[in-house]
XYZ file of C-alpha atoms in Angstrom:
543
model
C 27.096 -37.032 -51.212
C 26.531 -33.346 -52.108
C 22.494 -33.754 -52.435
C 22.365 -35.355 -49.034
C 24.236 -32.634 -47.234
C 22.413 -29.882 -48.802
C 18.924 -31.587 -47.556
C 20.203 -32.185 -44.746
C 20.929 -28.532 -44.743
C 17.928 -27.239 -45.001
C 16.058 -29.711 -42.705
C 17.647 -28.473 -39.770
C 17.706 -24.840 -41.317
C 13.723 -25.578 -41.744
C 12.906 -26.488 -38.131
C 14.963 -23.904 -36.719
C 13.457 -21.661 -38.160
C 9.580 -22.923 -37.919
C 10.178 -22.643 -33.976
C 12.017 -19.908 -33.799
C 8.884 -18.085 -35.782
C 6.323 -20.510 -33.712
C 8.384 -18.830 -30.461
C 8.079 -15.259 -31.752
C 4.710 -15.707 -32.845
C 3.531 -16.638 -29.348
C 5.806 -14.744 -27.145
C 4.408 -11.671 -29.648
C 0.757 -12.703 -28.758
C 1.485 -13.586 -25.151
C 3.244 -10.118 -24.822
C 0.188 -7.863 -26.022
C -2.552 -9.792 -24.230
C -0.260 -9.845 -21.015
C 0.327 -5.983 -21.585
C -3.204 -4.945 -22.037
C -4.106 -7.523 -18.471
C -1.003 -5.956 -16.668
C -2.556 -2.313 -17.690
C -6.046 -3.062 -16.799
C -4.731 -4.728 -13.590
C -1.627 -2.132 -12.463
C -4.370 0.872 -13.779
C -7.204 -0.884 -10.737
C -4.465 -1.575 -8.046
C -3.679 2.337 -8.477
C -6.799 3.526 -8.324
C -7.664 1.316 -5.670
C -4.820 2.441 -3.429
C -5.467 6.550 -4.484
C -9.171 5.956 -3.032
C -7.723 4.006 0.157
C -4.956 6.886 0.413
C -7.913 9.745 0.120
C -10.600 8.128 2.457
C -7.360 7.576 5.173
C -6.628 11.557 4.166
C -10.390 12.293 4.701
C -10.802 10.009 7.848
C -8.352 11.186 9.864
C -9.546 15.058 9.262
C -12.244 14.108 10.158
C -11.483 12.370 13.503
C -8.950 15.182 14.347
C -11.530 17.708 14.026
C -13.880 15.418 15.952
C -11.183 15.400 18.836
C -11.414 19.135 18.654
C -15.162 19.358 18.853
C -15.075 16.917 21.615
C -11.887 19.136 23.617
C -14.146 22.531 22.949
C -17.218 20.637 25.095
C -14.925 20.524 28.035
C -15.803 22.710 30.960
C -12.289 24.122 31.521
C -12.858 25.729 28.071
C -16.497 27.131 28.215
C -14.937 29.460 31.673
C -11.657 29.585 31.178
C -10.476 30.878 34.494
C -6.912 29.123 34.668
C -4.529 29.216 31.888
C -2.195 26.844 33.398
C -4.798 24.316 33.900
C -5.739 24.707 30.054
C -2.166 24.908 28.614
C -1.740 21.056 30.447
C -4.659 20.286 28.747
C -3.478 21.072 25.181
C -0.330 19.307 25.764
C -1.725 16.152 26.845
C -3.919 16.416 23.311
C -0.262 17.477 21.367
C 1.387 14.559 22.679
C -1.453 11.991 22.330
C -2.028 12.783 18.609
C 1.588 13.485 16.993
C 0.209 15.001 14.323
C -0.968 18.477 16.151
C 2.149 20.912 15.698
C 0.323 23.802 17.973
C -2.826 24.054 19.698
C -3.841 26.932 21.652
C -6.978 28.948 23.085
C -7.691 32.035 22.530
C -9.983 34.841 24.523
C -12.996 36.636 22.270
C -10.435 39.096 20.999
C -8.126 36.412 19.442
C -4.960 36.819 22.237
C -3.965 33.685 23.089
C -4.279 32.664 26.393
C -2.551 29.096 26.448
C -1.368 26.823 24.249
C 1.099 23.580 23.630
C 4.522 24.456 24.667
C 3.721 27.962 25.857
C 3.779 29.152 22.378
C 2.643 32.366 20.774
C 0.989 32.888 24.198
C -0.040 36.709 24.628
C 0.276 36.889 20.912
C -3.314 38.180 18.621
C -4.490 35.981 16.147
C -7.103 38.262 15.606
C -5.823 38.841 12.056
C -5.378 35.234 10.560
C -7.710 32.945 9.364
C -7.564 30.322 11.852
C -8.857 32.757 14.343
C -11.167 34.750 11.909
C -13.031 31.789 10.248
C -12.824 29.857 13.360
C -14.911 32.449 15.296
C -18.273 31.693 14.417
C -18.267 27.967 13.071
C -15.872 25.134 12.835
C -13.303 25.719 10.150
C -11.155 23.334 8.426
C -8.210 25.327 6.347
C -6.156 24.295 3.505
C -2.452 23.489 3.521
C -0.220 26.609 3.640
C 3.212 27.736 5.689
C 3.084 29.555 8.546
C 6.257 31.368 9.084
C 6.429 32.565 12.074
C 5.400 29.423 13.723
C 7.974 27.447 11.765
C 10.543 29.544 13.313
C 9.267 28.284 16.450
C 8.743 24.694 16.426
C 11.762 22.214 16.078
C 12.349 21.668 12.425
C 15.238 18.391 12.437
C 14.561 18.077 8.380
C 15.100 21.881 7.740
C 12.369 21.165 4.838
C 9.912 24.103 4.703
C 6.849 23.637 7.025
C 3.432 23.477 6.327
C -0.048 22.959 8.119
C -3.791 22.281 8.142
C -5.659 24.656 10.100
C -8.323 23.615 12.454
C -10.832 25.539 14.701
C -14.112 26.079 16.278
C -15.753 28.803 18.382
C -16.038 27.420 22.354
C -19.041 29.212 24.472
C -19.794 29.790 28.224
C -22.387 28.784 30.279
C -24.247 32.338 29.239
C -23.313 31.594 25.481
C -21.430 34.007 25.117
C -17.873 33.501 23.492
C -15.484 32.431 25.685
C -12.905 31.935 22.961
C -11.365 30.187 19.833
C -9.928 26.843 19.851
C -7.399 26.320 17.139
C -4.581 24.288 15.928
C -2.205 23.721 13.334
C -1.714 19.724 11.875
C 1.534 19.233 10.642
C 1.253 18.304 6.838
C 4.060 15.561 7.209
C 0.979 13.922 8.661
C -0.002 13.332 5.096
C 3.594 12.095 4.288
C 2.892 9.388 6.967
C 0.148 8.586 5.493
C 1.354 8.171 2.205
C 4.044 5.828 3.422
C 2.413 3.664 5.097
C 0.412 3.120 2.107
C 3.103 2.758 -0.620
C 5.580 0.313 1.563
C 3.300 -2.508 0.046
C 3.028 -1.531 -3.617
C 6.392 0.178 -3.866
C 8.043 -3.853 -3.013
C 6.751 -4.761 -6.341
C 6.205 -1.694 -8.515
C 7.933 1.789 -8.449
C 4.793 3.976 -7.810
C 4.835 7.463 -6.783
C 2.045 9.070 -4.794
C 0.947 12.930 -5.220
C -1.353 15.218 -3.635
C -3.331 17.872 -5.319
C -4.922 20.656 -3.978
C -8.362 21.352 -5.678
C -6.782 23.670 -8.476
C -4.573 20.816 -8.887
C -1.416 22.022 -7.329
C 1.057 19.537 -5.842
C 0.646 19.448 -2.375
C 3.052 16.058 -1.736
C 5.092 14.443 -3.663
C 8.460 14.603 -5.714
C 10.115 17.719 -4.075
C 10.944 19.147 -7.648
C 6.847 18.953 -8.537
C 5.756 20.666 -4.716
C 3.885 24.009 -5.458
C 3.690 22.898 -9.579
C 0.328 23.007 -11.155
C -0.444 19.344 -13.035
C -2.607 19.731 -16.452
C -3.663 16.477 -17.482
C -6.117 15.519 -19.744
C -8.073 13.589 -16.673
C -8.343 16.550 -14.908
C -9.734 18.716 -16.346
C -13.105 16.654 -16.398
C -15.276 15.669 -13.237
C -13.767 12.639 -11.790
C -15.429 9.520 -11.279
C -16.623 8.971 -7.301
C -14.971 5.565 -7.133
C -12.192 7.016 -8.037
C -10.441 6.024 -12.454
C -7.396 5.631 -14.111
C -6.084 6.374 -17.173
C -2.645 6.441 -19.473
C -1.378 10.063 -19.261
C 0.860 11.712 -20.731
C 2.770 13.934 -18.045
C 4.911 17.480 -18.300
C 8.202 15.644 -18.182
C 6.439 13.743 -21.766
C 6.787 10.168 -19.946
C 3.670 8.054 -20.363
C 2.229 7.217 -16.740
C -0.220 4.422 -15.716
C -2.481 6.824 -13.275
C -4.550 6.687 -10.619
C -6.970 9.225 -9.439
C -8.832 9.302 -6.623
C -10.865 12.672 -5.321
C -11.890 13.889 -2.055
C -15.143 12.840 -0.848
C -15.208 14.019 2.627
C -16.248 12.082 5.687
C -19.191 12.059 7.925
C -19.461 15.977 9.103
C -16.430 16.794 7.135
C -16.991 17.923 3.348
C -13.143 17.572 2.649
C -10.975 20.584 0.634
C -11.462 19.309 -2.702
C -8.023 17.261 -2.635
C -7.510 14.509 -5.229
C -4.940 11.688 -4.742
C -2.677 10.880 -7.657
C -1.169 7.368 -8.322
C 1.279 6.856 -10.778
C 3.698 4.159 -12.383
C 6.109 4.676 -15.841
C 4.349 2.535 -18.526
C 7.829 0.686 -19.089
C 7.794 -0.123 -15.572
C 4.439 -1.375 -15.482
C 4.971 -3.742 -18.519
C 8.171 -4.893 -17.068
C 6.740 -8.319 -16.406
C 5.519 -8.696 -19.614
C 8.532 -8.363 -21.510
C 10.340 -10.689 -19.514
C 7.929 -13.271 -20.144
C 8.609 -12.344 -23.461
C 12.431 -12.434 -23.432
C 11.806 -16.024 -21.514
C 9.423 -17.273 -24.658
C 12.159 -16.253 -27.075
C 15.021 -17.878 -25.360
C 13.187 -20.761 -24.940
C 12.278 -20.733 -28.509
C 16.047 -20.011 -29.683
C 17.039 -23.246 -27.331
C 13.896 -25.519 -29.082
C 15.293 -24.369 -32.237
C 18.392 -25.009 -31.751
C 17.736 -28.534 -30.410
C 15.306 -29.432 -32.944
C 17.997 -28.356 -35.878
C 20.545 -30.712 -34.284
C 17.745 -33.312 -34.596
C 17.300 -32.601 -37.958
C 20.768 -32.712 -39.594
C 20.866 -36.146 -38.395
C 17.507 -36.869 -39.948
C 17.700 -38.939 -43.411
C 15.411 -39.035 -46.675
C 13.327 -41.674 -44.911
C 12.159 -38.554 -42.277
C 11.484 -36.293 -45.483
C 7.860 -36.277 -45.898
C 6.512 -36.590 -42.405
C 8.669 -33.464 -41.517
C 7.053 -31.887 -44.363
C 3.416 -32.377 -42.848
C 4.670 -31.096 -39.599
C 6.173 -27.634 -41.335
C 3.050 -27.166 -43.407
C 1.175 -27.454 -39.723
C 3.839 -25.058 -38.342
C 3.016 -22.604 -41.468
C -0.796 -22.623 -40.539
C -0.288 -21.773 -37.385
C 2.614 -18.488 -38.122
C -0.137 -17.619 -40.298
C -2.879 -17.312 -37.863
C -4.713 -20.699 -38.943
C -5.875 -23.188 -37.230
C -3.982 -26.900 -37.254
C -2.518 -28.947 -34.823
C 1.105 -30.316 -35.227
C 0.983 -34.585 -36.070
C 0.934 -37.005 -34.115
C 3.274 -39.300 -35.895
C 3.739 -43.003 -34.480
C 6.683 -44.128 -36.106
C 9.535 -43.880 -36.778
C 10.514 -43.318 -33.181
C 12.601 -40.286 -33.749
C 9.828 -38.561 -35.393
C 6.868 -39.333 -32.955
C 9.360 -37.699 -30.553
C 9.826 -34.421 -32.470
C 6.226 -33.985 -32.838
C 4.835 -34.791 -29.206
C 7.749 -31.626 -28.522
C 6.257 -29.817 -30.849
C 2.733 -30.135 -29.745
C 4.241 -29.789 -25.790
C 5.681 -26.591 -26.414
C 2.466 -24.889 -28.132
C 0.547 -26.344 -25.383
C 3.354 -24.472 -22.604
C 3.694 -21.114 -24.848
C -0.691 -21.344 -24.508
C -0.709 -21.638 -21.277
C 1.897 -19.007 -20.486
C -0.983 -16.476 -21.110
C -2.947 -17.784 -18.516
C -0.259 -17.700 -16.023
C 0.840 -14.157 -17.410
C -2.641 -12.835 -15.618
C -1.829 -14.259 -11.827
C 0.734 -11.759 -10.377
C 2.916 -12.331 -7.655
C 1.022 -9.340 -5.306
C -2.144 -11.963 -5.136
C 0.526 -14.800 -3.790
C 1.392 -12.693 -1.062
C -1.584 -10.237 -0.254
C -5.002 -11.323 2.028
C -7.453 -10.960 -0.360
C -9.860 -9.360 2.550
C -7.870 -6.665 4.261
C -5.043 -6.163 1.156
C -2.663 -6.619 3.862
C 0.352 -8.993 3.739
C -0.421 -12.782 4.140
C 1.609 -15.511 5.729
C 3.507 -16.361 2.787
C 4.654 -12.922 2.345
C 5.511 -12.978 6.315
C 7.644 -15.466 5.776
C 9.204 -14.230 2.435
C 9.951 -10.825 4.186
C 11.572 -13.064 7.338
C 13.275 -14.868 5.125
C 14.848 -11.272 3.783
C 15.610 -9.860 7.091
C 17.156 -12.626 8.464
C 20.793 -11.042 6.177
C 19.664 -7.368 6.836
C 18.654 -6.734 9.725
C 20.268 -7.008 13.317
C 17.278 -6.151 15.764
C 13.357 -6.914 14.987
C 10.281 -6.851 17.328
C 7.616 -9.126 16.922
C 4.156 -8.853 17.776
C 1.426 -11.736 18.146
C -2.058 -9.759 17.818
C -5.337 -11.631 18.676
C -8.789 -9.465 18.446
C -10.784 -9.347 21.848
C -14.505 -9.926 21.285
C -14.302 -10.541 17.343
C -16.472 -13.440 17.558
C -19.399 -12.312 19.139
C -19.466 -9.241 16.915
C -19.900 -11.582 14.136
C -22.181 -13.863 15.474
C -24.757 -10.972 15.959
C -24.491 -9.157 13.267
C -23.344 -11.388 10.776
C -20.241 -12.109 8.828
C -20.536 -9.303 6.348
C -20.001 -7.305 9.107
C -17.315 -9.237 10.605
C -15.289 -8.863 7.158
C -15.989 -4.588 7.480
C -14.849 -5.032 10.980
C -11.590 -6.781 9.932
C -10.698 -4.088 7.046
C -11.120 -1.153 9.902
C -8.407 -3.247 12.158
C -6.381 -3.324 8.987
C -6.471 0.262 8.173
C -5.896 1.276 11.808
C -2.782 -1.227 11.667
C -1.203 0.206 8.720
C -1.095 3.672 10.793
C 0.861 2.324 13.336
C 3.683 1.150 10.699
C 7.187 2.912 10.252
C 9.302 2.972 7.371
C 10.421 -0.910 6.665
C 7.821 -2.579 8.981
C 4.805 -5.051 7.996
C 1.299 -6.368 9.388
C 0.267 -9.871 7.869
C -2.953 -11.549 8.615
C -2.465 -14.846 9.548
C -5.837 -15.794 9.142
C -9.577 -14.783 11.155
C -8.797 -11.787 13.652
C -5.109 -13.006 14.183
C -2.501 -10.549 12.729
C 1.684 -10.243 13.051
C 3.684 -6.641 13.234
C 7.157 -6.911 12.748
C 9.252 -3.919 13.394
C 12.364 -2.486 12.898
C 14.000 -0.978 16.450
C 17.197 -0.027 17.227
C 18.978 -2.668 19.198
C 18.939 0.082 22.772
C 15.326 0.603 22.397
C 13.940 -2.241 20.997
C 11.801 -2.921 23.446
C 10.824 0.277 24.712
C 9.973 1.013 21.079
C 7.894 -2.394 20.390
C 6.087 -1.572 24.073
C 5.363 1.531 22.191
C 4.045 0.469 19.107
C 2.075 -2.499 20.825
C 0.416 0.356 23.879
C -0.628 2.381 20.856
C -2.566 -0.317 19.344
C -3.899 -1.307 22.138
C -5.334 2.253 22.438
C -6.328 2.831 19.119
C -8.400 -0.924 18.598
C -10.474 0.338 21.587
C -11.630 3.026 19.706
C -15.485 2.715 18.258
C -16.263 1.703 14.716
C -19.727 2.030 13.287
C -20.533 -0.485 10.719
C -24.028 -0.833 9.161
C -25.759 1.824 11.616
C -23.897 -0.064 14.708
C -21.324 1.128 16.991
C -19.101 -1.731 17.795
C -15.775 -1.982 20.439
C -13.418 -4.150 20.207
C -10.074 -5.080 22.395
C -6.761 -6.602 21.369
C -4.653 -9.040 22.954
C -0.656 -8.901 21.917
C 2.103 -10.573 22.433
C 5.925 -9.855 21.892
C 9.320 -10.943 21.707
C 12.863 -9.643 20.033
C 15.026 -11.157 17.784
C 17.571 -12.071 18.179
C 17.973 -10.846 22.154
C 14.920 -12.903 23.304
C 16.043 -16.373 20.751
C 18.535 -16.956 18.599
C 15.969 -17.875 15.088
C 13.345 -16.170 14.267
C 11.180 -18.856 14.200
C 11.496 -19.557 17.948
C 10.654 -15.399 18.649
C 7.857 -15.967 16.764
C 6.792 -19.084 19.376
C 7.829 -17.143 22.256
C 5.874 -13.906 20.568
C 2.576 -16.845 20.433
C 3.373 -17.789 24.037
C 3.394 -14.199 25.188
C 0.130 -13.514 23.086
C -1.129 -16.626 25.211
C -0.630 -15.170 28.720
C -1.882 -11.386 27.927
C -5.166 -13.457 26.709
C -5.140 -15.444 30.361
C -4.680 -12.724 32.633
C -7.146 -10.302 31.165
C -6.898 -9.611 27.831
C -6.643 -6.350 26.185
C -3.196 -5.953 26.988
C 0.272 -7.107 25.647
C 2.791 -9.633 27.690
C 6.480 -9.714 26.406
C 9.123 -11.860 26.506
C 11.687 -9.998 27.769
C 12.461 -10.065 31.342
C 12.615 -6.852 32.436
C 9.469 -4.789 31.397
C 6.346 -3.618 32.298
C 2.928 -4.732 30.853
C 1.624 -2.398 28.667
């Protein structure tokens, strides 16, 4: 009886072992290929969000000192007889664009005869560089503090201020100088900016966003790194247009998946020379990787484990077809090619070898599945936006979390004839402007989804005594900013928007049946006139 129990023995020692090292093997191979996609993947999707960050940064310079241009052609400017009339003027700009912290007009000498607010009015600017650059030509300035305005304006985060100087000379009728229009952007623009971006990434990777001035000083980003200079190996070469990415090594000695993505200026504007920074920990990034792993090895443990059983119950008869199937399992742990028997009888056998085979064909194909990550399940692969699925998925969420939540039904006015005549290239270009103009209307904890063609979703999160002043808000302000022109292959093209709205849960108790009443809202804005938004709620006014 002794012989049988020892072979016994080391039968089911045998195949425990063979698929434990068959598991290891695989999960080990798995593991590095999945790394080295995950890195070549994560190492694009930062990049790709450093250049969208940077051309948003650029963009919206641009356009602000567009506004300006367009505010220095006014006729109230080129004689500026009445101070009142001008200082209403500036705050209509101030509260139109949020970003603008001051704005004011100076005479030739650099006093300052009106402004947002009333303030610094009387005061010289003769002295700084807003008024001194801006005096003969249209001057764009770097981000710096400016104390004695900080004092002035209200400060509720008691954080340190800073601003982006913008101004231009304004002439009379004789072209002479009448005076210097100038303002100060508030930097937490940027911050905006930057957060509107990294809601999407950040719900499935930890990324952190910085800004760099051009002699790579941290503009934005982790408070302890503001005002640090960054010396990476990437930067001190030219970086690539379309922006690259790298593994760097960073000050604190953590390895970092980054991004980098440098100012290329827009239109008229040259841009300051900033450069966008995207980063994720390496561990982080492989994170999915070596789960997969862990998953491969468990599985591989349990296999074992099962197949061992098997085995101690296996007699002599069993012997020498297991043996073929181990020396198979040996040419593969060795990097060899064989495939595992297909044994017809006895029963018990054929069994343990169609496992066999089944699991090297499931461990294969786990590498194939390793390379489709869960961002492309929920993300429209046109606009990078949020998709249905992930609509629902984040509905799904709030329905535990939150208490209040506006929804709004967007449908594009005129979409379709845009891309009838000029084609559907176009169309698609067309589509990614809505999206980025979308994003910008997002707060903290909010999302856009395309549902498919020019129909989009915004869900936001409102306080329950303003939600519907706030989602009137939010829905007037796209309304506003769709209007707004977009060139696109030499063409300037207008657009409208049509939006609907309802709350949850004051307008229906699920969420599904706001959404339907959000649908039937979109429904009458589109038949009584389009380009404007209908809501639920009883009480309210049209935007």
């Amino acid at each position: 009886m002794r012989p049988a129990f020892s072979l016994r023995s080391h039968i089911a020692l045998l195949i425990a072992l063979l698929v434990t090292l068959l598991s290891w093997l695989f999960g080990t191979l798995i593991g590095n290929d999945s790394s080295d996609r995950i890195r070549e993947e994560v190492g694009r999707d930062l990049t790709e969000v450093s250049l969208q960050m940077i051309d948003r940064l650029d963009r919206d310079m641009a356009s602000r000192a567009a506004y300006l241009q367009v505010l220095g052609s006014l006729n109230v400017l080129h004689q500026p007889d009445d101070p009142k009339q001008i200082r209403e003027l500036l705050d209509r700009l101030q509260q139109e664009i949020p970003s603008i912290a001051w704005i004011g007009f100076t005479d030739p000498k650099g006093i300052v005869l009106a402004s947002s607010g009333g303030i610094l009015e009387g005061v010289s600017l003769a002295q700084r560089p807003v008024y001194i650059r801006g005096y003969k030509e249209l001057f764009i300035g770097d981000v710096h503090e400016a104390v004695l305005l900080a004092k002035l304006l209200p400060n509720p985060s008691g954080e340190p201020m800073k601003f982006v100087d913008i101004s231009l000379p304004v002439y009379g009728p004789d072209n002479q100088l009448a005076g210097v229009l100038a303002t100060h952007l508030s930097w937490a623009w940027a911050d905006e900016v930057r957060q509107s971006l990294m809601e999407p990434i950040q719900k499935r990777r930890a990324v952190e966003f910085l800004i760099l001035s051009s002699d790579h000083t941290v503009l934005l980003g982790p408070k302890t790194m503001i005002g640090q200079k960054i010396d990476l190996p990437e930067l001190r070469k030219p970086l690539n247009p379309d922006g690259q990415w790298a593994v760097q090594q960073w000050p604190d000695g953590t390895h970092y998946l980054t991004g980098f993505a440098a100012s290329q200026g827009y239109q008229n504007y040259a841009g300051l020379g900033w450069i966008v920074v995207a980063r994720q920990a390496l561990e982080e990034a492989y994170a999915p990787a070596r789960e997969i792993g862990e998953r491969i090895v468990l599985w591989g443990i349990g296999l074992a484990l099962l197949f061992a059983a098997l085995g101690w119950l296996l007699t002599g008869y069993f012997t020498r077809p297991l043996r073929h199937i181990a020396e198979a399992a040996d040419h593969l742990s060795a990097g060899q090619a064989a495939v595992i028997p297909d044994l017809d009888s006895p029963r018990e056998l054929a069994l343990l070898s169609r496992s066999i085979r089944h699991m090297v064909e499931s461990l294969t194909h786990q590498q194939n599945a390793l390379g489709l990550m869960e961002d492309k399940a929920y993300s429209d692969p046109l606009t990078g936006l949020a998709n249905r699925s992930a609509l629902e998925k984040y509905l799904l969420l709030a329905r535990s979390h939150e208490r209040i939540l506006a929804l709004l039904y967007l449908d594009l006015d005129g979409f379709k004839p845009i891309n009838d005549s000029l084609g559907h290239k176009a169309g698609d270009q067309l589509l990614k402007h809505v999206a980025v103009r979308l994003r910008g209307y997002l707060r903290d904890g909010d999302l856009v989804a395309r549902l498919g063609g020019d129909e989009f979703v915004m869900v936001l999160r409102v306080p329950e005594d303003e939600a519907l002043e706030q989602a009137q808000q939010v829905a007037s302000r796209v309304l506003h900013g769709l209007q707004q022109p977009v060139v696109i292959d030499g063409h300037e093209v207008r657009i409208g928007c049509s939006v609907g709205g309802a709350l949850w849960p004051q307008d229906h108790a699920t969420l599904e049946g706001a959404l339907e009443l959000a649908d039937q809202a979109l429904y009458r804005a589109k038949q009584t006139g389009r380009n404007r938004a209908e809501f639920q709620a009883k009480a309210h006014n049209p935007a």
